[in-house]
């Protein structure tokens, strides 16, 4: 690109053609990204709907033992709101005291074994009732190779 004496840019026909081609490429890439983003949004919404609509209890607990996700079925059964469990220690918030030791061993075997697990334990409702739950779960490993969270159904 050459600057003219009057401060305007004089673009050669070849440069203009090249810029137009590049603009067309960028517009095509943008359209492809927008389509992919729409597809990802649809997938995210579908998976969120599956989790929220499921009558099964679904919970995700991070490696520090804090609740990162719990679906409406479980929240309703234990009589809690999301704000009451979000980011809180799962064992101290949801488990009856006598179930915490067994839970600690289960978590240890999940993190160390990194294999799917089937276990049974009790959860306590806000009103003090206890529900026996059979959990099927697995650890979810992050990019760093460490367990990010445990997902249980």
C-alpha positions as CSV (number, residue, x, y, z in Angstrom):
1,X,0.0,0.0,0.0
2,X,1.4,3.4,-0.9
3,X,0.5,6.7,0.7
4,X,-0.4,9.4,-1.8
5,X,0.7,13.0,-1.5
6,X,-2.7,14.0,-0.3
7,X,-2.6,11.4,2.6
8,X,-4.9,8.9,0.8
9,X,-3.9,5.4,0.3
10,X,-3.3,4.2,-3.3
11,X,-3.9,0.5,-3.5
12,X,-2.8,-1.4,-6.5
13,X,-5.4,-3.6,-8.2
14,X,-3.4,-6.7,-7.1
15,X,-3.4,-5.5,-3.5
16,X,-7.1,-4.8,-3.7
17,X,-7.8,-8.2,-5.1
18,X,-5.7,-9.8,-2.4
19,X,-7.5,-7.9,0.3
20,X,-10.9,-8.8,-1.1
21,X,-9.9,-12.5,-1.2
22,X,-8.7,-12.3,2.4
23,X,-11.9,-10.6,3.5
24,X,-13.9,-13.4,1.8
25,X,-11.8,-16.0,3.6
26,X,-12.4,-14.3,7.0
27,X,-16.1,-14.0,6.4
28,X,-16.3,-17.7,5.5
29,X,-14.3,-18.6,8.7
30,X,-16.6,-16.3,10.7
31,X,-19.7,-18.1,9.3
32,X,-18.2,-21.5,10.1
33,X,-17.4,-20.4,13.7
34,X,-20.9,-19.0,14.1
35,X,-22.4,-22.3,12.9
36,X,-20.1,-24.3,15.3
37,X,-21.0,-22.0,18.2
38,X,-24.7,-22.5,17.5
39,X,-24.2,-26.3,17.4
40,X,-22.2,-26.1,20.7
41,X,-24.9,-24.0,22.3
42,X,-27.6,-26.5,21.2
43,X,-25.5,-29.4,22.7
44,X,-25.0,-27.5,25.9
45,X,-28.7,-26.7,26.2
46,X,-29.6,-30.4,25.5
47,X,-27.2,-31.7,28.1
48,X,-28.4,-29.2,30.7
49,X,-32.0,-30.2,30.0
50,X,-31.1,-33.9,30.4
51,X,-29.5,-33.2,33.8
52,X,-32.3,-30.9,35.0
53,X,-35.1,-33.1,33.7
54,X,-33.7,-36.3,35.0
55,X,-35.6,-37.9,38.0
56,X,-32.2,-39.5,39.0
57,X,-30.0,-37.7,41.5
58,X,-27.0,-36.1,39.7
59,X,-24.1,-34.5,41.6
60,X,-20.6,-33.3,40.8
61,X,-18.2,-32.9,43.6
62,X,-14.7,-31.3,43.1
63,X,-11.5,-32.8,44.5
64,X,-11.8,-30.6,47.6
65,X,-15.2,-32.2,48.3
66,X,-17.2,-29.2,47.4
67,X,-20.5,-29.4,45.4
68,X,-20.1,-27.9,41.9
69,X,-23.3,-29.2,40.4
70,X,-26.5,-30.8,41.8
71,X,-29.7,-31.3,39.7
72,X,-33.2,-30.3,40.7
73,X,-34.3,-33.9,41.5
74,X,-31.6,-34.2,44.2
75,X,-32.1,-30.7,45.5
76,X,-35.9,-31.3,45.8
77,X,-35.4,-34.7,47.5
78,X,-33.1,-33.3,50.2
79,X,-35.1,-30.1,50.5
80,X,-32.3,-27.7,49.7
81,X,-31.9,-24.8,47.2
82,X,-28.8,-24.5,45.0
83,X,-27.6,-21.6,47.1
84,X,-27.6,-23.9,50.2
85,X,-25.3,-26.5,48.6
86,X,-23.3,-24.7,45.9
87,X,-19.6,-24.6,46.8
88,X,-20.2,-26.2,50.1
89,X,-18.6,-29.4,51.5
90,X,-20.7,-32.3,50.2
91,X,-20.1,-34.5,53.2
92,X,-20.9,-31.8,55.8
93,X,-23.9,-30.5,53.9
94,X,-25.6,-33.6,52.6
95,X,-24.4,-36.7,54.5
96,X,-25.6,-37.8,57.9
97,X,-22.6,-37.8,60.3
98,X,-22.3,-41.6,60.5
99,X,-22.0,-41.9,56.7
100,X,-19.1,-39.5,56.3
101,X,-16.4,-42.0,57.1
102,X,-17.6,-44.5,54.5
103,X,-17.9,-41.6,52.0
104,X,-14.3,-40.5,52.7
105,X,-13.0,-44.0,51.8
106,X,-15.2,-44.0,48.7
107,X,-13.8,-40.7,47.5
108,X,-10.2,-41.9,48.2
109,X,-10.8,-45.0,46.0
110,X,-12.3,-42.9,43.3
111,X,-9.4,-40.4,43.2
112,X,-6.7,-43.1,43.5
113,X,-8.3,-45.7,41.3
114,X,-9.8,-43.4,38.6
115,X,-12.3,-46.1,37.8
116,X,-16.1,-46.0,37.7
117,X,-17.6,-46.8,41.1
118,X,-20.8,-48.2,42.4
119,X,-21.6,-47.5,46.1
120,X,-24.5,-47.1,48.4
121,X,-24.8,-44.4,51.1
122,X,-27.3,-42.3,52.8
123,X,-28.0,-38.6,52.3
124,X,-29.8,-36.5,54.8
125,X,-32.7,-34.2,54.0
126,X,-32.9,-30.7,55.4
127,X,-35.7,-32.0,57.7
128,X,-33.5,-34.7,59.1
129,X,-34.8,-37.8,57.2
130,X,-32.3,-40.1,55.6
131,X,-32.5,-41.5,52.1
132,X,-30.5,-44.5,50.9
133,X,-29.0,-43.9,47.5
134,X,-27.1,-46.2,45.2
135,X,-24.5,-44.1,43.3
136,X,-22.9,-44.9,40.0
137,X,-20.1,-42.5,39.4
138,X,-16.8,-41.8,37.9
139,X,-13.9,-39.3,38.2
140,X,-13.6,-36.7,35.6
141,X,-9.9,-36.0,34.8
142,X,-8.8,-32.5,33.7
143,X,-6.2,-31.4,31.3
144,X,-3.6,-31.5,34.0
145,X,-4.1,-35.3,34.5
146,X,-5.7,-34.8,37.9
147,X,-9.2,-35.5,39.0
148,X,-11.2,-32.3,38.5
149,X,-14.4,-33.6,40.0
150,X,-16.4,-36.8,40.7
151,X,-19.7,-37.1,38.9
152,X,-22.3,-39.4,40.5
153,X,-25.8,-40.6,39.4
